[in-house]
């Protein structure tokens, strides 16, 4: 069926939306694919819905190819299953909670591990029923504090989430690899430039975890890769190689020095290098102690936490929060310092923390035998040569320091380089977290119960629309890859001549009969307006029917390359049919 621009529910815009931060947001709104309804909420107009459905089709085909079966859960879910797993509180403010008229608690589902586990428990009981692969394409909800970038980070979004259920860890590994392979096929079919990186599991729980990141300078995620190996990881998942410990015997004693007006690392280093201490100091010789407070899900009281990192690095809050998840994390406020007078701002050291029972975690580089310059817990004073393992003993280590280009790769091969990306898929080996919560067992061949192990695998389908738009656009509009484009061919009637219009109608009808999806611009608009809209909308092939028709030729333009070619009218249908792969 031919889609006509004259009747299509579409209004293109010449100006960028005022709140657009990234190219995909700007172009999807201007080209009439989506419209903003509320912060983090968008409506899908006909063109946008066609692209969304095409992505869903690709995902469904590849899920079916690995034997996954589709089911559907409601988005409105009861509190009880999420209370059982602890995620009712773990999700914190990100969860949309509501009550029905009887006062019962509900939520809008962010993910559905609980429901999948309960459903399999209710249907299957024998080892003969396993393995099981189930998936759904469902609208999800998260109360994002700062929705941004259009549909890249919204409060309502469409996801494919699938789950594997296996009798043992070997089965889980097979299911994990099946999904990994399926995701590679999905993203390859979509024509995306992406990387696979090690990741953290977050509120999902579990062990092995990998992210699929679309390469994009506008991405919120920073990842690193090694120059000399295939190591790649989200910065939140990078583990810092710890240097070997050193013996503490024979090291200089720690000495407290009067260091007036040195509350920052920079002022401290400048002072030390002018104090005739017999050596040169750098920021890497200092130990920066950052004070935070944490609160576990469901708890009312905050707990103080000290974090020590080398002074030449900043704290990366995303890495810090990932290390402490699911706890809530906040920096100390002035009232917190007032309530804890042993915390001397700018001069905090390990001793006061440990003397007052404050948990103290340090960067993995702070190993036994390393000597540091750090706060002496007294205004205008620092201690030099404070040795880890001799003068202070941390309560553990934490990945909280920024990861920088040039750092050693954790696998010992090469150094790290950084780039930015957008998460488009995430796969987890959940293990038995949810099976334990719901006592999901199968009766084994020996009639003894076997605890099921699970995997969870997500693809952000609505986000993929924006991601593809980010990677497939130019300064004048969208440039959809053929696999997801709303149409195969955009036919433009360039002229008022009735013969031109009739010729375009005939070609559109022949293309439609050949199975080519056609959009026909039959509006009473100028050729300039039509060409601008064709380039903005981004259908991969533009067929211009104009004055050349009198000479038996039409123009075929490739939207991506801009190349134009005149083709004989009697050959163009066959040419475009082959181009569209029909």
Coordinates of C-alpha atoms in Angstrom, one line a residue:
X1 CA 0.0 0.0 0.0
X2 CA 1.4 3.4 -1.0
X3 CA 1.7 6.0 1.7
X4 CA 1.0 9.5 0.5
X5 CA 2.5 12.6 2.0
X6 CA -0.7 14.5 1.3
X7 CA -2.6 12.3 3.8
X8 CA 0.2 11.1 6.1
X9 CA -0.1 12.4 9.7
X10 CA 3.2 14.3 9.5
X11 CA 4.4 17.9 10.1
X12 CA 8.1 18.6 9.7
X13 CA 9.7 21.5 11.4
X14 CA 12.3 23.9 10.1
X15 CA 13.6 24.9 13.5
X16 CA 15.3 22.8 16.1
X17 CA 13.3 22.2 19.4
X18 CA 14.6 24.4 22.1
X19 CA 15.4 21.6 24.5
X20 CA 17.3 19.4 22.0
X21 CA 20.7 18.4 23.3
X22 CA 21.8 15.8 20.8
X23 CA 21.4 15.3 17.0
X24 CA 18.9 12.4 17.4
X25 CA 16.6 14.5 19.6
X26 CA 16.8 17.4 17.2
X27 CA 16.2 15.4 14.0
X28 CA 13.6 13.0 15.3
X29 CA 11.4 15.9 16.4
X30 CA 12.0 18.0 13.3
X31 CA 11.3 15.1 11.0
X32 CA 8.0 14.3 12.7
X33 CA 9.0 10.9 14.2
X34 CA 8.3 11.7 17.9
X35 CA 6.7 14.5 20.0
X36 CA 7.4 15.4 23.6
X37 CA 4.5 14.9 26.0
X38 CA 6.2 15.4 29.3
X39 CA 9.8 15.3 30.7
X40 CA 11.1 11.8 29.7
X41 CA 7.8 10.9 27.9
X42 CA 7.3 10.9 24.1
X43 CA 4.5 10.0 21.7
X44 CA 5.4 8.0 18.6
X45 CA 4.0 9.4 15.4
X46 CA 3.5 7.2 12.3
X47 CA 7.0 7.4 10.9
X48 CA 8.6 6.8 14.3
X49 CA 6.4 3.9 15.0
X50 CA 7.4 2.3 11.7
X51 CA 11.1 2.5 12.7
X52 CA 10.3 1.2 16.2
X53 CA 8.4 -1.8 14.8
X54 CA 11.2 -2.6 12.3
X55 CA 13.7 -2.7 15.2
X56 CA 11.3 -4.9 17.1
X57 CA 11.0 -7.2 14.1
X58 CA 14.8 -7.7 13.9
X59 CA 15.0 -8.4 17.6
X60 CA 12.1 -10.9 17.5
X61 CA 13.6 -12.7 14.6
X62 CA 17.0 -13.2 16.3
X63 CA 15.4 -14.2 19.6
X64 CA 13.3 -16.8 17.8
X65 CA 16.5 -18.0 16.1
X66 CA 18.0 -19.1 19.5
X67 CA 14.7 -20.8 20.6
X68 CA 13.4 -18.0 22.8
X69 CA 9.6 -17.8 23.2
X70 CA 7.7 -14.6 23.6
X71 CA 5.3 -13.9 26.4
X72 CA 3.9 -10.7 27.9
X73 CA 3.6 -9.4 31.4
X74 CA 1.7 -6.3 32.6
X75 CA 3.6 -3.1 33.3
X76 CA 1.5 -2.6 36.5
X77 CA 2.9 -5.0 39.1
X78 CA 2.3 -5.8 42.7
X79 CA 4.7 -4.9 45.4
X80 CA 5.1 -8.3 47.0
X81 CA 7.5 -10.0 44.5
X82 CA 9.8 -7.0 44.6
X83 CA 9.6 -6.9 48.4
X84 CA 10.8 -10.5 48.4
X85 CA 13.9 -9.8 46.4
X86 CA 14.6 -6.5 48.2
X87 CA 14.3 -4.4 45.0
X88 CA 11.2 -2.5 46.3
X89 CA 13.7 -0.6 48.4
X90 CA 16.9 -1.1 46.4
X91 CA 15.6 0.8 43.5
X92 CA 15.0 3.9 45.7
X93 CA 13.5 6.9 44.0
X94 CA 13.9 5.4 40.5
X95 CA 10.9 3.2 41.0
X96 CA 7.4 4.5 40.1
X97 CA 5.2 3.5 43.1
X98 CA 1.5 3.9 43.4
X99 CA -1.5 2.6 45.4
X100 CA -4.8 1.4 44.2
X101 CA -8.2 2.5 45.7
X102 CA -7.9 -0.1 48.4
X103 CA -4.4 1.1 49.5
X104 CA -2.5 -1.8 48.0
X105 CA 1.0 -1.0 46.8
X106 CA 2.0 -1.4 43.1
X107 CA 4.8 -0.3 40.9
X108 CA 5.4 0.3 37.2
X109 CA 7.9 -2.3 36.2
X110 CA 11.5 -1.3 35.5
X111 CA 12.5 -4.9 34.9
X112 CA 10.7 -8.2 35.3
X113 CA 13.1 -10.8 36.8
X114 CA 10.7 -11.4 39.7
X115 CA 7.7 -12.1 37.4
X116 CA 9.6 -14.4 35.1
X117 CA 10.9 -16.4 38.0
X118 CA 7.5 -16.8 39.5
X119 CA 5.9 -17.7 36.2
X120 CA 8.4 -20.5 35.5
X121 CA 8.1 -21.7 39.1
X122 CA 4.3 -21.9 38.6
X123 CA 4.5 -23.8 35.3
X124 CA 7.5 -26.2 35.6
X125 CA 8.7 -28.6 38.2
X126 CA 10.8 -31.3 36.5
X127 CA 14.4 -31.2 35.2
X128 CA 12.9 -32.4 31.9
X129 CA 11.3 -29.0 31.4
X130 CA 14.6 -27.2 31.2
X131 CA 16.4 -25.2 29.8
X132 CA 13.9 -22.4 29.2
X133 CA 14.3 -19.2 27.2
X134 CA 11.6 -16.6 27.5
X135 CA 11.4 -13.0 26.4
X136 CA 9.0 -10.0 26.1
X137 CA 8.9 -6.7 24.3
X138 CA 7.4 -4.4 27.0
X139 CA 7.2 -0.8 28.1
X140 CA 9.3 -0.1 31.1
X141 CA 9.3 2.8 33.6
X142 CA 12.0 4.4 35.7
X143 CA 11.7 7.7 37.5
X144 CA 14.8 9.3 36.1
X145 CA 15.9 12.3 38.1
X146 CA 17.1 14.1 34.9
X147 CA 15.5 12.8 31.7
X148 CA 17.6 14.1 28.8
X149 CA 18.5 13.7 25.2
X150 CA 15.0 12.9 24.0
X151 CA 14.3 9.2 23.8
X152 CA 17.9 8.3 24.8
X153 CA 17.1 8.7 28.5
X154 CA 13.4 8.8 29.3
X155 CA 11.0 7.7 32.0
X156 CA 9.0 5.4 29.8
X157 CA 10.8 3.2 27.2
X158 CA 10.4 0.0 25.3
X159 CA 12.7 -2.9 26.0
X160 CA 13.2 -6.4 25.0
X161 CA 14.1 -8.4 28.1
X162 CA 14.7 -12.1 28.0
X163 CA 15.6 -14.6 30.7
X164 CA 17.2 -18.0 30.7
X165 CA 16.5 -20.8 33.2
X166 CA 19.1 -23.6 33.5
X167 CA 19.8 -26.6 35.7
X168 CA 23.5 -25.8 36.2
X169 CA 26.2 -23.2 35.6
X170 CA 27.3 -24.9 32.4
X171 CA 23.8 -24.5 31.0
X172 CA 23.7 -20.8 32.1
X173 CA 27.0 -20.2 30.2
X174 CA 25.5 -21.7 27.1
X175 CA 22.4 -19.6 27.4
X176 CA 24.6 -16.5 28.0
X177 CA 26.6 -17.2 24.9
X178 CA 23.5 -17.8 22.8
X179 CA 22.2 -14.3 23.7
X180 CA 25.6 -12.8 23.2
X181 CA 25.7 -14.2 19.7
X182 CA 22.1 -13.1 19.0
X183 CA 22.9 -9.5 20.2
X184 CA 25.9 -9.4 17.8
X185 CA 23.6 -10.4 14.9
X186 CA 20.9 -7.9 16.0
X187 CA 23.3 -4.9 16.2
X188 CA 25.1 -6.0 13.0
X189 CA 21.8 -6.1 11.1
X190 CA 21.0 -2.7 12.4
X191 CA 24.3 -1.4 11.0
X192 CA 25.6 -0.1 14.3
X193 CA 29.1 0.8 15.3
X194 CA 29.4 -0.8 18.7
X195 CA 31.7 -2.4 21.3
X196 CA 31.2 -5.1 23.9
X197 CA 32.6 -4.2 27.3
X198 CA 32.8 -5.7 30.7
X199 CA 30.2 -4.1 33.0
X200 CA 28.9 -4.1 36.6
X201 CA 25.6 -5.8 37.5
X202 CA 24.1 -3.0 39.5
X203 CA 20.6 -3.6 41.0
X204 CA 20.2 -6.7 38.8
X205 CA 22.7 -8.7 40.8
X206 CA 24.6 -11.7 39.5
X207 CA 28.2 -12.2 38.4
X208 CA 29.3 -12.0 34.7
X209 CA 28.0 -9.0 33.0
X210 CA 28.7 -7.3 29.6
X211 CA 27.4 -4.2 28.0
X212 CA 26.9 -3.4 24.3
X213 CA 27.8 0.2 23.7
X214 CA 27.1 2.1 20.5
X215 CA 30.0 4.4 19.8
X216 CA 28.8 8.0 20.1
X217 CA 30.5 11.2 21.3
X218 CA 27.2 12.1 22.9
X219 CA 27.1 8.9 25.0
X220 CA 26.7 9.0 28.8
X221 CA 28.9 6.0 29.3
X222 CA 32.7 6.1 29.2
X223 CA 34.5 2.9 28.3
X224 CA 38.1 2.1 27.9
X225 CA 40.0 -0.5 25.8
X226 CA 43.5 -1.7 25.8
X227 CA 46.0 -0.7 23.1
X228 CA 47.5 -4.2 23.0
X229 CA 44.7 -6.6 23.7
X230 CA 40.9 -7.1 23.3
X231 CA 40.3 -5.9 26.9
X232 CA 37.4 -3.4 27.0
X233 CA 35.3 -2.3 30.0
X234 CA 32.9 0.4 31.1
X235 CA 34.9 2.6 33.4
X236 CA 32.6 1.6 36.3
X237 CA 33.8 -2.0 35.8
X238 CA 37.5 -1.3 35.5
X239 CA 39.6 -2.9 38.2
X240 CA 42.8 -1.1 39.2
X241 CA 45.9 -3.3 39.1
X242 CA 47.4 -3.2 42.6
X243 CA 51.2 -2.8 42.9
X244 CA 53.1 -5.3 45.0
X245 CA 53.3 -4.7 48.7
X246 CA 56.6 -3.5 50.2
X247 CA 58.2 -4.3 53.5
X248 CA 57.7 -1.6 56.1
X249 CA 61.0 -2.1 57.9
X250 CA 63.5 0.7 57.5
X251 CA 61.0 3.3 56.2
X252 CA 61.2 6.8 57.6
X253 CA 59.0 7.6 60.6
X254 CA 55.9 9.6 59.9
X255 CA 56.3 13.2 60.8
X256 CA 53.7 15.9 61.2
X257 CA 54.5 19.3 59.6
X258 CA 52.9 22.7 60.0
X259 CA 51.5 23.4 56.5
X260 CA 49.6 26.7 56.8
X261 CA 46.9 27.5 54.2
X262 CA 47.1 24.2 52.3
X263 CA 43.6 22.8 52.1
X264 CA 44.0 21.6 48.5
X265 CA 46.4 19.1 46.9
X266 CA 47.8 21.9 44.7
X267 CA 48.6 24.2 47.6
X268 CA 50.0 21.3 49.6
X269 CA 52.4 20.2 46.9
X270 CA 53.6 23.8 46.3
X271 CA 54.3 24.2 50.1
X272 CA 56.1 20.9 50.4
X273 CA 58.4 21.6 47.5
X274 CA 59.3 24.9 49.1
X275 CA 59.9 23.4 52.6
X276 CA 63.4 22.0 52.0
X277 CA 62.4 18.5 52.9
X278 CA 65.1 17.0 50.7
X279 CA 62.9 15.6 47.9
X280 CA 60.4 16.7 45.3
X281 CA 56.7 16.0 45.9
X282 CA 54.0 15.5 43.3
X283 CA 50.2 15.1 43.7
X284 CA 50.7 11.3 43.3
X285 CA 52.6 11.3 46.6
X286 CA 49.5 12.6 48.5
X287 CA 46.6 10.7 49.8
X288 CA 43.3 12.6 49.3
X289 CA 40.6 11.6 51.8
X290 CA 37.0 12.2 50.7
X291 CA 34.2 12.0 53.2
X292 CA 30.8 10.6 52.1
X293 CA 27.7 9.3 53.7
X294 CA 25.9 6.1 52.7
X295 CA 22.5 4.7 53.4
X296 CA 21.4 1.2 52.7
X297 CA 18.0 0.5 51.0
X298 CA 15.2 0.9 53.6
X299 CA 17.5 2.4 56.2
X300 CA 16.7 5.8 57.8
X301 CA 20.2 6.6 59.1
X302 CA 23.2 7.6 57.1
X303 CA 26.6 6.2 57.9
X304 CA 29.9 8.1 57.3
X305 CA 32.5 6.6 55.0
X306 CA 36.0 7.8 54.2
X307 CA 37.6 7.1 50.8
X308 CA 41.3 7.5 50.2
X309 CA 42.7 7.9 46.7
X310 CA 46.0 9.2 45.3
X311 CA 45.9 13.0 45.2
X312 CA 46.6 13.2 41.5
X313 CA 43.2 11.7 40.7
X314 CA 39.6 12.8 41.2
X315 CA 36.8 10.8 42.6
X316 CA 34.6 9.3 39.8
X317 CA 31.1 9.4 41.4
X318 CA 29.8 6.8 38.9
X319 CA 32.5 4.3 39.8
X320 CA 32.1 5.1 43.5
X321 CA 28.3 4.6 43.4
X322 CA 28.7 1.4 41.4
X323 CA 31.2 0.1 44.0
X324 CA 28.7 0.8 46.8
X325 CA 25.5 -0.2 45.1
X326 CA 22.7 -0.6 46.2
X327 CA 23.5 1.9 48.9
X328 CA 22.6 5.5 48.4
X329 CA 25.6 7.8 48.4
X330 CA 25.9 11.6 49.1
X331 CA 28.7 14.0 49.8
X332 CA 28.8 15.5 53.3
X333 CA 27.1 18.8 54.0
X334 CA 28.2 21.5 56.3
X335 CA 25.9 20.2 59.0
X336 CA 27.7 16.8 58.9
X337 CA 31.1 18.4 59.6
X338 CA 29.6 20.4 62.4
X339 CA 28.1 17.2 64.0
X340 CA 31.5 15.5 63.6
X341 CA 34.2 18.0 64.8
X342 CA 37.0 15.4 64.4
X343 CA 36.6 15.9 60.6
X344 CA 38.8 18.9 59.8
X345 CA 38.0 20.0 56.3
X346 CA 41.1 20.0 54.1
X347 CA 43.2 18.2 56.6
X348 CA 41.4 14.9 57.2
X349 CA 43.7 11.8 57.8
X350 CA 43.2 8.1 58.4
X351 CA 43.8 8.3 62.1
X352 CA 40.8 10.4 63.1
X353 CA 38.6 8.2 60.9
X354 CA 39.7 5.0 62.5
X355 CA 39.8 6.4 66.0
X356 CA 36.1 7.4 65.6
X357 CA 35.0 4.1 64.0
X358 CA 34.5 5.5 60.5
X359 CA 34.8 2.9 57.8
X360 CA 37.8 3.8 55.7
X361 CA 38.3 2.3 52.1
X362 CA 41.2 3.1 49.9
X363 CA 42.2 2.9 46.3
X364 CA 43.9 -0.4 45.4
X365 CA 47.2 1.4 44.8
X366 CA 47.4 2.1 48.5
X367 CA 49.1 -1.1 49.5
X368 CA 51.2 -2.1 52.5
X369 CA 54.6 -0.3 52.4
X370 CA 53.5 2.7 50.4
X371 CA 54.2 6.1 52.1
X372 CA 51.9 9.1 51.7
X373 CA 51.5 12.7 52.6
X374 CA 48.0 13.2 54.0
X375 CA 46.0 15.2 56.5
X376 CA 47.1 15.2 60.2
X377 CA 43.5 15.8 61.5
X378 CA 44.5 19.3 62.6
X379 CA 44.0 22.6 60.8
X380 CA 47.1 23.6 58.8
X381 CA 48.9 20.4 59.4
X382 CA 49.8 17.3 57.3
X383 CA 51.8 14.2 58.0
X384 CA 54.6 13.1 55.7
X385 CA 55.6 9.4 55.2
X386 CA 52.5 7.9 56.7
X387 CA 52.9 4.2 55.7
X388 CA 50.1 1.9 54.9
X389 CA 50.2 -1.3 56.9
X390 CA 52.4 0.4 59.6
X391 CA 50.7 3.7 60.5
X392 CA 47.2 2.9 59.3
X393 CA 45.2 -0.1 58.2
X394 CA 42.3 0.5 55.8
X395 CA 39.1 -1.5 56.1
X396 CA 39.3 -2.5 52.5
X397 CA 39.7 -1.2 49.0
X398 CA 37.2 0.6 46.7
X399 CA 37.2 1.5 43.0
X400 CA 36.4 5.2 43.2
X401 CA 39.3 7.0 41.5
X402 CA 38.9 8.2 37.9
X403 CA 40.2 6.0 35.1
X404 CA 42.5 7.9 32.8
X405 CA 43.9 7.3 29.3
X406 CA 47.4 5.9 29.6
X407 CA 46.6 3.8 32.7
X408 CA 47.9 0.3 32.6
X409 CA 45.3 -2.2 31.3
X410 CA 44.0 -4.5 34.0
X411 CA 45.0 -7.5 31.9
X412 CA 48.6 -6.4 31.9
X413 CA 48.7 -5.8 28.2
X414 CA 49.2 -2.2 27.0
X415 CA 47.6 0.9 28.2
X416 CA 44.0 2.2 28.2
X417 CA 42.4 4.6 25.8
X418 CA 38.9 6.0 26.4
X419 CA 35.8 6.7 24.3
X420 CA 32.1 7.4 24.9
X421 CA 29.2 5.2 24.1
X422 CA 25.4 4.7 24.6
X423 CA 24.3 1.5 26.2
X424 CA 22.1 -0.5 23.8
X425 CA 22.2 -4.0 25.4
X426 CA 23.2 -5.6 28.6
X427 CA 23.6 -9.3 29.4
X428 CA 23.9 -10.8 32.9
X429 CA 24.6 -14.1 34.5
X430 CA 22.2 -13.6 37.4
X431 CA 22.9 -17.0 39.0
X432 CA 20.6 -18.0 41.7
X433 CA 19.7 -14.6 43.3
X434 CA 16.1 -14.7 42.2
X435 CA 15.8 -18.5 42.2
X436 CA 16.8 -18.4 45.9
X437 CA 14.3 -15.6 46.7
X438 CA 11.4 -17.6 45.2
X439 CA 12.8 -21.2 45.9
X440 CA 12.7 -21.9 42.1
X441 CA 13.6 -25.6 42.0
X442 CA 13.3 -28.5 39.6
X443 CA 13.0 -32.1 40.7
X444 CA 16.2 -33.8 39.4
X445 CA 16.6 -37.3 38.0
X446 CA 17.4 -38.5 41.5
X447 CA 14.2 -36.9 42.8
X448 CA 16.2 -34.3 44.7
X449 CA 15.5 -30.6 44.2
X450 CA 17.9 -28.7 41.9
X451 CA 18.0 -24.9 42.3
X452 CA 17.6 -23.2 38.9
X453 CA 20.2 -20.6 37.7
X454 CA 19.1 -17.6 35.7
X455 CA 20.4 -15.2 33.1
X456 CA 18.9 -11.8 32.2
X457 CA 19.4 -10.1 28.8
X458 CA 18.1 -6.6 27.8
X459 CA 17.9 -4.6 24.6
X460 CA 16.7 -0.9 24.7
X461 CA 14.4 -1.0 21.6
X462 CA 13.1 2.6 21.8
X463 CA 16.6 3.8 22.6
X464 CA 17.9 2.1 19.5
X465 CA 15.8 4.4 17.4
X466 CA 17.7 7.4 18.8
X467 CA 21.0 5.5 18.7
X468 CA 20.7 4.7 15.0
X469 CA 19.7 8.3 14.4
X470 CA 22.8 9.4 16.2
X471 CA 25.1 7.3 14.0
X472 CA 23.1 7.8 10.7
X473 CA 22.5 11.5 10.2
X474 CA 24.1 14.5 8.6
X475 CA 23.6 18.2 8.8
X476 CA 20.4 18.2 6.8
X477 CA 18.6 15.2 8.2
X478 CA 18.3 11.5 9.1
X479 CA 19.9 8.8 6.9
X480 CA 18.2 5.5 8.0
X481 CA 19.9 2.1 7.2
X482 CA 17.6 0.1 5.0
X483 CA 16.9 -2.6 7.6
X484 CA 14.9 -0.1 9.8
X485 CA 13.9 2.7 7.5
X486 CA 10.2 3.6 7.5
X487 CA 10.1 3.1 3.7
X488 CA 12.4 1.7 1.0
X489 CA 11.8 4.5 -1.6
X490 CA 10.7 8.1 -1.3
X491 CA 9.1 9.2 -4.6
X492 CA 9.1 12.9 -5.2
X493 CA 6.9 14.5 -7.8
X494 CA 9.0 17.4 -9.0
X495 CA 6.8 19.5 -11.1
X496 CA 3.2 20.6 -11.7
X497 CA 2.8 18.8 -15.1
X498 CA 0.0 16.2 -15.0
X499 CA 2.1 13.8 -17.0
X500 CA 4.9 14.0 -14.4
X501 CA 2.3 13.3 -11.6
X502 CA 0.8 10.4 -13.6
X503 CA 4.3 8.9 -14.3
X504 CA 5.2 9.1 -10.6
X505 CA 1.9 7.5 -9.6
X506 CA 2.5 4.6 -12.1
X507 CA 6.0 4.0 -10.8
X508 CA 4.9 4.1 -7.2
X509 CA 2.2 1.5 -8.0
X510 CA 4.6 -0.8 -9.8
X511 CA 7.1 -0.6 -6.9
X512 CA 4.3 -1.3 -4.4
X513 CA 3.3 -4.3 -6.5
X514 CA 6.9 -5.6 -6.4
X515 CA 6.8 -5.5 -2.6
X516 CA 8.8 -2.2 -2.2
X517 CA 7.5 0.1 0.5
X518 CA 6.9 3.5 -1.0
X519 CA 6.1 6.9 0.3
X520 CA 4.9 9.3 -2.4
X521 CA 5.2 13.0 -2.0
X522 CA 2.0 14.1 -3.9
X523 CA 1.6 17.4 -2.0
X524 CA 1.0 20.7 -3.8
X525 CA 4.3 22.0 -2.5
X526 CA 7.4 23.4 -4.3
X527 CA 10.1 20.9 -5.3
X528 CA 12.5 22.7 -2.8
X529 CA 10.1 21.9 0.1
X530 CA 9.7 18.3 -1.1
X531 CA 13.5 17.8 -1.5
X532 CA 14.2 19.3 2.0
X533 CA 11.6 17.0 3.6
X534 CA 12.9 13.9 1.7
X535 CA 16.4 14.6 3.0
X536 CA 15.1 15.3 6.6
X537 CA 12.9 12.2 6.8
X538 CA 15.9 10.0 5.7
X539 CA 14.5 7.2 3.5
X540 CA 17.5 5.5 2.0
X541 CA 16.6 6.0 -1.7
X542 CA 14.9 9.0 -3.2
X543 CA 13.3 8.7 -6.7
X544 CA 12.7 12.1 -8.4
X545 CA 10.2 12.1 -11.2
X546 CA 10.5 15.5 -13.0
X547 CA 11.3 17.0 -16.3
X548 CA 13.5 14.1 -17.3
X549 CA 10.4 12.0 -17.6
X550 CA 9.7 13.5 -21.0
X551 CA 13.1 12.0 -22.1
X552 CA 12.3 8.7 -20.6
X553 CA 14.5 9.0 -17.5
X554 CA 14.1 9.6 -13.8
X555 CA 16.7 10.4 -11.1
X556 CA 17.6 8.0 -8.3
X557 CA 19.4 9.6 -5.3
X558 CA 21.2 7.7 -2.6
X559 CA 20.5 9.5 0.6
X560 CA 23.6 8.4 2.4
X561 CA 26.2 9.2 -0.3
X562 CA 24.3 11.9 -2.1
X563 CA 25.1 10.2 -5.4
X564 CA 22.5 10.8 -8.2
X565 CA 21.9 8.6 -11.2
X566 CA 19.6 8.9 -14.2
X567 CA 17.9 5.7 -15.0
X568 CA 15.5 4.8 -17.8
X569 CA 11.9 4.7 -16.7
X570 CA 11.4 1.2 -18.0
X571 CA 14.4 -0.1 -15.9
X572 CA 14.0 1.9 -12.7
X573 CA 11.4 -0.5 -11.0
X574 CA 13.7 -3.5 -11.4
X575 CA 16.7 -1.4 -10.3
X576 CA 14.9 -0.2 -7.1
X577 CA 13.4 -3.6 -6.4
X578 CA 16.9 -5.1 -6.4
X579 CA 18.2 -2.3 -4.3
X580 CA 15.6 -2.8 -1.7
X581 CA 16.3 -6.6 -1.6
X582 CA 12.8 -7.6 -2.6

